[in-house]
Short mmCIF file of C-alpha atoms in Angstrom, two decimals:
data_model
loop_
_atom_site.label_atom_id
_atom_site.label_comp_id
_atom_site.label_asym_id
_atom_site.label_seq_id
_atom_site.Cartn_x
_atom_site.Cartn_y
_atom_site.Cartn_z
CA UNK A 1 -22.23 18.70 -9.23
CA UNK A 2 -20.78 17.27 -6.44
CA UNK A 3 -19.73 13.39 -6.91
CA UNK A 4 -21.68 10.72 -4.52
CA UNK A 5 -19.45 9.59 -2.08
CA UNK A 6 -19.12 5.46 -2.14
CA UNK A 7 -19.57 5.08 1.93
CA UNK A 8 -17.53 1.65 2.03
CA UNK A 9 -14.31 3.25 0.21
CA UNK A 10 -14.09 6.38 2.73
CA UNK A 11 -13.93 3.65 5.53
CA UNK A 12 -11.60 1.54 3.21
CA UNK A 13 -9.42 4.48 2.60
CA UNK A 14 -9.04 5.52 6.15
CA UNK A 15 -8.20 2.32 7.27
CA UNK A 16 -5.73 1.06 4.81
CA UNK A 17 -3.93 4.43 5.43
CA UNK A 18 -3.54 3.71 9.33
CA UNK A 19 -2.33 0.36 8.11
CA UNK A 20 0.31 1.80 6.57
CA UNK A 21 1.47 3.94 9.42
CA UNK A 22 1.47 0.70 11.58
CA UNK A 23 3.80 -1.21 8.92
CA UNK A 24 6.24 1.83 9.39
CA UNK A 25 5.47 2.18 13.37
CA UNK A 26 6.84 -1.88 13.11
CA UNK A 27 9.74 -1.44 11.19
CA UNK A 28 11.10 1.38 13.95
CA UNK A 29 11.90 -1.61 16.13
CA UNK A 30 14.55 -3.12 13.54
CA UNK A 31 18.14 -2.84 14.76
CA UNK A 32 20.68 -1.38 12.76
CA UNK A 33 23.74 -3.70 13.54
CA UNK A 34 22.24 -6.84 11.48
CA UNK A 35 20.30 -8.05 14.52
CA UNK A 36 17.13 -7.17 12.75
CA UNK A 37 14.93 -8.69 15.84
CA UNK A 38 16.28 -8.81 19.35
CA UNK A 39 13.79 -10.66 21.64
CA UNK A 40 11.09 -13.35 21.54
CA UNK A 41 8.88 -9.99 22.70
CA UNK A 42 9.88 -8.15 19.45
CA UNK A 43 9.22 -11.36 17.24
CA UNK A 44 5.86 -12.04 18.51
CA UNK A 45 4.50 -8.46 18.30
CA UNK A 46 6.29 -7.49 15.01
CA UNK A 47 4.89 -11.10 13.44
CA UNK A 48 1.23 -9.93 14.67
CA UNK A 49 1.16 -6.08 13.90
CA UNK A 50 3.16 -5.94 10.92
CA UNK A 51 1.56 -9.24 9.35
CA UNK A 52 -2.54 -7.92 9.72
CA UNK A 53 -0.98 -4.69 7.89
CA UNK A 54 0.44 -5.74 4.89
CA UNK A 55 -2.85 -5.83 2.95
CA UNK A 56 -2.82 -1.88 3.13
CA UNK A 57 -1.14 -1.25 -0.23
CA UNK A 58 -3.10 -3.84 -2.10
CA UNK A 59 -5.96 -2.23 -0.52
CA UNK A 60 -5.08 1.37 -1.91
CA UNK A 61 -4.60 -0.52 -5.48
CA UNK A 62 -7.91 -2.45 -5.38
CA UNK A 63 -9.86 1.29 -4.29
CA UNK A 64 -8.39 2.94 -7.22
CA UNK A 65 -9.53 0.26 -9.53
CA UNK A 66 -13.01 0.31 -8.14
CA UNK A 67 -13.19 4.17 -8.90
CA UNK A 68 -11.35 4.59 -12.14
CA UNK A 69 -11.30 1.18 -14.20
CA UNK A 70 -12.23 1.14 -16.67
CA UNK A 71 -11.88 4.69 -17.70
CA UNK A 72 -14.87 6.77 -18.69
CA UNK A 73 -15.56 6.33 -22.47
CA UNK A 74 -15.91 10.07 -23.53
CA UNK A 75 -12.61 10.77 -21.59
CA UNK A 76 -9.24 11.38 -23.28
CA UNK A 77 -6.12 10.02 -22.38
CA UNK A 78 -4.69 13.41 -22.13
CA UNK A 79 -7.67 14.40 -19.83
CA UNK A 80 -7.25 11.19 -17.65
CA UNK A 81 -3.47 11.70 -17.15
CA UNK A 82 -4.20 15.48 -16.14
CA UNK A 83 -6.40 14.81 -13.71
CA UNK A 84 -4.75 11.78 -11.96
CA UNK A 85 -1.18 13.28 -12.07
CA UNK A 86 -1.64 16.89 -11.20
CA UNK A 87 -3.83 15.65 -8.14
CA UNK A 88 -0.63 13.34 -7.22
CA UNK A 89 2.99 14.79 -8.43
CA UNK A 90 3.11 18.26 -7.26
CA UNK A 91 2.54 17.27 -3.62
CA UNK A 92 5.14 14.25 -4.22
CA UNK A 93 7.85 16.69 -5.42
CA UNK A 94 6.93 19.12 -2.48
CA UNK A 95 7.53 16.31 -0.13
CA UNK A 96 10.49 15.05 -1.75
CA UNK A 97 11.93 18.36 -1.51
CA UNK A 98 11.08 18.58 2.27
CA UNK A 99 12.49 15.04 3.01
CA UNK A 100 15.51 15.99 1.22
CA UNK A 101 16.34 18.82 3.62
CA UNK A 102 14.86 17.62 6.47
CA UNK A 103 17.74 16.35 8.07
CA UNK A 104 20.17 19.06 7.18
CA UNK A 105 17.38 21.59 8.94
CA UNK A 106 17.50 19.35 12.07
CA UNK A 107 20.98 18.78 12.04
CA UNK A 108 21.53 15.01 11.45
CA UNK A 109 23.12 15.43 8.07
CA UNK A 110 25.06 18.31 6.29
CA UNK A 111 23.66 20.44 3.89
CA UNK A 112 25.96 19.26 1.33
CA UNK A 113 24.52 15.67 1.64
CA UNK A 114 20.93 17.08 1.65
CA UNK A 115 21.42 18.67 -1.70
CA UNK A 116 23.15 15.97 -3.04
CA UNK A 117 19.82 14.10 -2.12
CA UNK A 118 17.61 16.94 -3.82
CA UNK A 119 19.83 16.58 -7.09
CA UNK A 120 18.63 12.90 -7.15
CA UNK A 121 14.79 13.76 -6.95
CA UNK A 122 14.30 13.21 -10.89
CA UNK A 123 15.68 9.83 -10.66
CA UNK A 124 14.24 8.19 -7.43
CA UNK A 125 12.95 9.09 -3.82
CA UNK A 126 14.88 10.07 -1.05
CA UNK A 127 16.10 7.08 1.45
CA UNK A 128 14.09 8.90 4.32
CA UNK A 129 11.04 9.01 2.38
CA UNK A 130 10.89 5.29 1.57
CA UNK A 131 6.84 5.47 1.29
CA UNK A 132 7.25 7.30 -1.63
CA UNK A 133 8.36 4.06 -3.34
CA UNK A 134 4.80 3.25 -3.95
CA UNK A 135 4.25 6.58 -6.17
CA UNK A 136 6.25 4.69 -8.80
CA UNK A 137 4.09 1.54 -9.26
CA UNK A 138 0.83 4.00 -8.85
CA UNK A 139 1.97 6.31 -11.68
CA UNK A 140 2.69 3.21 -13.48
CA UNK A 141 -0.75 1.78 -13.08
CA UNK A 142 -2.18 4.98 -14.01
CA UNK A 143 -0.25 4.85 -17.56
CA UNK A 144 -1.64 1.40 -18.11
CA UNK A 145 -5.59 1.92 -17.25
CA UNK A 146 -6.31 4.10 -20.49
CA UNK A 147 -4.70 0.54 -22.28
CA UNK A 148 -6.51 -1.58 -20.25
CA UNK A 149 -10.02 0.02 -19.92
CA UNK A 150 -11.35 -0.89 -23.66
CA UNK A 151 -10.74 -4.58 -22.71
CA UNK A 152 -12.22 -4.51 -19.28
CA UNK A 153 -15.43 -2.47 -20.55
CA UNK A 154 -16.07 -5.70 -23.14
CA UNK A 155 -14.74 -8.23 -21.05
CA UNK A 156 -16.61 -11.34 -19.93
CA UNK A 157 -16.48 -12.64 -15.84
CA UNK A 158 -14.79 -15.80 -17.59
CA UNK A 159 -12.06 -13.60 -19.40
CA UNK A 160 -11.21 -11.87 -16.38
CA UNK A 161 -11.26 -15.31 -14.32
CA UNK A 162 -8.75 -16.23 -17.08
CA UNK A 163 -6.39 -13.36 -16.22
CA UNK A 164 -6.79 -13.52 -12.55
CA UNK A 165 -6.27 -17.28 -12.20
CA UNK A 166 -2.82 -16.68 -14.28
CA UNK A 167 -2.16 -13.81 -11.72
CA UNK A 168 -2.55 -15.65 -8.82
CA UNK A 169 -0.21 -18.35 -10.40
CA UNK A 170 2.62 -15.58 -10.53
CA UNK A 171 1.88 -14.96 -6.89
CA UNK A 172 2.46 -18.31 -5.50
CA UNK A 173 6.13 -18.63 -7.59
CA UNK A 174 7.82 -17.35 -4.58
CA UNK A 175 7.45 -19.94 -2.51
CA UNK A 176 8.09 -22.29 -5.64
CA UNK A 177 11.12 -20.60 -6.25
CA UNK A 178 12.53 -20.79 -2.49
CA UNK A 179 11.69 -24.48 -2.12
CA UNK A 180 12.47 -25.85 -5.84
CA UNK A 181 14.30 -23.43 -7.82
CA UNK A 182 13.47 -21.30 -11.28
CA UNK A 183 10.46 -22.43 -13.16
CA UNK A 184 8.67 -21.03 -16.30
CA UNK A 185 11.81 -19.94 -18.30
CA UNK A 186 13.17 -18.34 -14.97
CA UNK A 187 17.06 -18.22 -15.14
CA UNK A 188 19.47 -15.18 -14.08
CA UNK A 189 19.69 -13.87 -17.31
CA UNK A 190 15.64 -13.68 -18.17
CA UNK A 191 13.60 -12.10 -15.39
CA UNK A 192 10.99 -12.03 -18.01
CA UNK A 193 9.47 -15.69 -17.47
CA UNK A 194 6.28 -17.27 -19.02
CA UNK A 195 3.66 -15.41 -16.65
CA UNK A 196 5.66 -12.33 -16.28
CA UNK A 197 2.85 -10.35 -18.30
CA UNK A 198 0.25 -11.47 -15.90
CA UNK A 199 2.23 -10.54 -12.41
CA UNK A 200 2.84 -7.80 -10.18
CA UNK A 201 0.00 -4.67 -9.32
CA UNK A 202 -2.27 -4.62 -12.68
CA UNK A 203 -3.70 -8.06 -11.19
CA UNK A 204 -5.12 -6.02 -8.66
CA UNK A 205 -6.60 -3.74 -11.03
CA UNK A 206 -8.43 -6.54 -12.66
CA UNK A 207 -9.42 -7.87 -9.40
CA UNK A 208 -10.87 -5.13 -8.34
CA UNK A 209 -13.04 -4.39 -11.76
CA UNK A 210 -13.98 -8.17 -11.33
CA UNK A 211 -15.32 -7.68 -7.75
CA UNK A 212 -17.15 -4.54 -8.92
CA UNK A 213 -18.64 -5.67 -12.03
CA UNK A 214 -19.28 -9.82 -11.93
CA UNK A 215 -19.14 -10.96 -8.09
CA UNK A 216 -22.69 -10.72 -7.17
CA UNK A 217 -22.47 -12.58 -3.89
CA UNK A 218 -25.07 -11.68 -0.86
CA UNK A 219 -23.97 -9.84 2.14
CA UNK A 220 -23.82 -13.08 4.18
CA UNK A 221 -21.73 -14.43 1.28
CA UNK A 222 -19.06 -11.95 1.38
CA UNK A 223 -19.04 -11.51 5.36
CA UNK A 224 -18.52 -15.34 5.49
CA UNK A 225 -15.98 -15.81 2.54
CA UNK A 226 -14.31 -12.38 3.47
CA UNK A 227 -13.79 -12.95 7.20
CA UNK A 228 -12.12 -16.61 6.18
CA UNK A 229 -10.12 -15.34 3.34
CA UNK A 230 -8.67 -12.32 5.70
CA UNK A 231 -7.85 -14.29 8.71
CA UNK A 232 -6.36 -17.36 6.28
CA UNK A 233 -4.19 -14.57 4.86
CA UNK A 234 -3.05 -12.94 8.14
CA UNK A 235 -2.48 -16.32 9.85
CA UNK A 236 0.00 -17.34 7.37
CA UNK A 237 1.44 -13.96 7.19
CA UNK A 238 2.05 -13.95 10.84
CA UNK A 239 3.17 -17.34 11.19
CA UNK A 240 5.73 -17.28 8.41
CA UNK A 241 7.20 -14.28 10.10
CA UNK A 242 7.45 -15.81 13.17
CA UNK A 243 9.04 -18.69 12.28
CA UNK A 244 11.64 -17.20 9.87
CA UNK A 245 13.02 -15.09 12.59
CA UNK A 246 15.54 -16.27 15.04
CA UNK A 247 15.86 -13.49 17.65
CA UNK A 248 19.43 -11.82 18.69
CA UNK A 249 20.93 -13.38 15.36
CA UNK A 250 22.27 -11.69 12.09
CA UNK A 251 19.26 -12.12 9.18
CA UNK A 252 19.08 -10.25 5.89
CA UNK A 253 15.81 -8.38 5.82
CA UNK A 254 14.36 -10.14 2.70
CA UNK A 255 14.54 -13.48 4.57
CA UNK A 256 12.37 -12.81 7.33
CA UNK A 257 9.98 -10.41 5.41
CA UNK A 258 9.74 -12.96 2.44
CA UNK A 259 5.96 -13.64 3.02
CA UNK A 260 5.34 -9.79 3.54
CA UNK A 261 5.38 -9.07 -0.05
CA UNK A 262 2.19 -7.25 -1.47
CA UNK A 263 2.15 -9.37 -4.63
CA UNK A 264 2.50 -12.96 -2.99
CA UNK A 265 -0.50 -15.36 -2.69
CA UNK A 266 -1.25 -15.12 1.31
CA UNK A 267 -1.35 -11.06 1.07
CA UNK A 268 -4.08 -11.79 -1.95
CA UNK A 269 -5.75 -13.84 -0.49
CA UNK A 270 -5.82 -11.15 2.73
CA UNK A 271 -6.66 -8.54 0.76
CA UNK A 272 -9.42 -9.91 -1.10
CA UNK A 273 -11.12 -11.04 2.13
CA UNK A 274 -10.53 -7.57 3.76
CA UNK A 275 -12.18 -5.95 0.59
CA UNK A 276 -14.88 -8.10 0.48
CA UNK A 277 -15.86 -7.09 4.04
CA UNK A 278 -15.56 -3.59 3.49
CA UNK A 279 -18.14 -3.75 0.60
CA UNK A 280 -20.81 -4.81 3.35
CA UNK A 281 -20.65 -1.36 4.75
CA UNK A 282 -23.90 0.29 3.24
CA UNK A 283 -24.71 2.96 5.85
CA UNK A 284 -22.76 5.85 6.61
CA UNK A 285 -22.96 5.59 10.43
CA UNK A 286 -22.59 8.38 13.01
CA UNK A 287 -18.84 8.84 12.63
CA UNK A 288 -18.96 9.10 8.61
CA UNK A 289 -18.35 12.88 8.84
CA UNK A 290 -15.04 12.02 10.26
CA UNK A 291 -14.38 9.38 8.06
CA UNK A 292 -14.60 10.83 5.12
CA UNK A 293 -12.70 14.13 6.13
CA UNK A 294 -10.03 11.32 6.96
CA UNK A 295 -10.43 9.74 3.80
CA UNK A 296 -10.09 12.94 1.67
CA UNK A 297 -6.94 14.15 3.14
CA UNK A 298 -5.37 10.43 3.52
CA UNK A 299 -2.97 11.20 0.74
CA UNK A 300 -1.25 14.31 2.70
CA UNK A 301 -1.63 11.99 5.91
CA UNK A 302 0.50 9.43 3.58
CA UNK A 303 3.04 11.86 2.39
CA UNK A 304 4.02 13.17 5.86
CA UNK A 305 3.66 10.47 8.19
CA UNK A 306 7.17 9.80 8.38
CA UNK A 307 8.14 12.80 9.60
CA UNK A 308 5.98 12.56 12.73
CA UNK A 309 7.27 9.04 12.94
CA UNK A 310 10.64 10.14 13.57
CA UNK A 311 9.49 11.84 16.31
CA UNK A 312 6.96 9.85 18.10
CA UNK A 313 9.15 6.72 18.11
CA UNK A 314 11.75 7.58 20.00
CA UNK A 315 9.26 9.00 22.59
CA UNK A 316 7.32 5.98 23.03
CA UNK A 317 9.77 3.06 22.24
CA UNK A 318 11.32 3.12 25.66
CA UNK A 319 8.05 3.75 27.91
CA UNK A 320 5.92 0.88 26.58
CA UNK A 321 6.28 -2.71 25.95
CA UNK A 322 6.54 -3.77 22.21
CA UNK A 323 3.13 -4.92 21.83
CA UNK A 324 1.45 -1.79 22.96
CA UNK A 325 4.15 0.81 21.48
CA UNK A 326 4.01 -0.47 17.94
CA UNK A 327 0.02 0.49 17.54
CA UNK A 328 0.67 3.30 20.18
CA UNK A 329 3.41 5.22 17.52
CA UNK A 330 0.99 4.20 14.92
CA UNK A 331 -2.13 6.11 16.28
CA UNK A 332 0.01 9.08 17.70
CA UNK A 333 1.80 9.60 13.88
CA UNK A 334 -1.75 9.04 12.23
CA UNK A 335 -3.62 11.37 14.57
CA UNK A 336 -0.86 14.19 14.07
CA UNK A 337 -0.46 13.61 10.26
CA UNK A 338 -4.07 13.94 9.80
CA UNK A 339 -4.73 16.98 11.88
CA UNK A 340 -1.73 18.54 10.08
CA UNK A 341 -3.28 17.79 6.88
CA UNK A 342 -6.40 19.02 7.77
CA UNK A 343 -5.18 22.26 8.65
CA UNK A 344 -2.79 22.42 5.52
CA UNK A 345 -6.36 22.17 3.45
CA UNK A 346 -7.66 25.58 4.83
CA UNK A 347 -4.88 27.18 2.60
CA UNK A 348 -5.29 28.35 -0.64
CA UNK A 349 -2.84 26.50 -2.46
CA UNK A 350 -3.45 23.29 -0.46
CA UNK A 351 -3.87 20.88 -3.71
CA UNK A 352 -0.27 21.47 -4.29
CA UNK A 353 0.91 20.46 -0.95
CA UNK A 354 -1.68 17.67 0.22
CA UNK A 355 -3.32 16.95 -2.84
#
């Protein structure tokens, strides 16, 4: 029996996938000689477009939480791992091989270098497939879900609030560290500080479950609080990047992208707001058939989009102003990747290629 679709999650997944592409379209404007941002125009539009797109990864994690957490009581660990990993790992490996060999095929790298990258696949993702970094935290979260599920089945709202509160403190610590220094046992020989066990992406799993099970706000409340949270998180993220960048100077990437982390408080607030807004979508709408198809093909789109990005960026960057070029590159890449994935989906073994 076909599982009933959750309408707002299909809209969310399609939007989040586009935001991922937008992040990487923005990054094609970084310089390669240490001068990352060359002009005031780049500074402004990169701050805006990338700043509003940083909720993409957290939205995917909350979506996974909403669908998978807690794990069904009658499902064994082995069955859960089999379902999740057979869906994501074979296509991941296929595209790791493609990205490893692609530079040699196009003549931008020697076959010796390509094969060296290929041999390293068991250890990490290829450098030109940097979007695949997310697969490793995702696999880690899938490993955690069966362990976390028994607690979430019985946890009260207050208990989950306690976990989320501690997690929120950890998302503020980067700013504390920057302006004050090490706290809570942090030091160069000890990265496992007092609240380390409450930090990182598992917080989004608990947050997603809390919203689904305990957050009984009305639609007007979700619209109001969601809008305010999203705008506040976006504004801080955009403004922090803008003030951190000095056009035409050599700067470290981690300095100007400091507030673009996925587990930092401004990103959490924006993600929370965006998710609340998506939960207010109740009717499929006229375009739902297309949205659902994009959602179903989003994994393949995500895997292959950097291949299309390398084609569209050199074509559109010189032809358009920065403010238009970034979304234009993102749209062209997103559409091309979706159509390619959609065509592959008709092949008999498509699940091993695009999930």
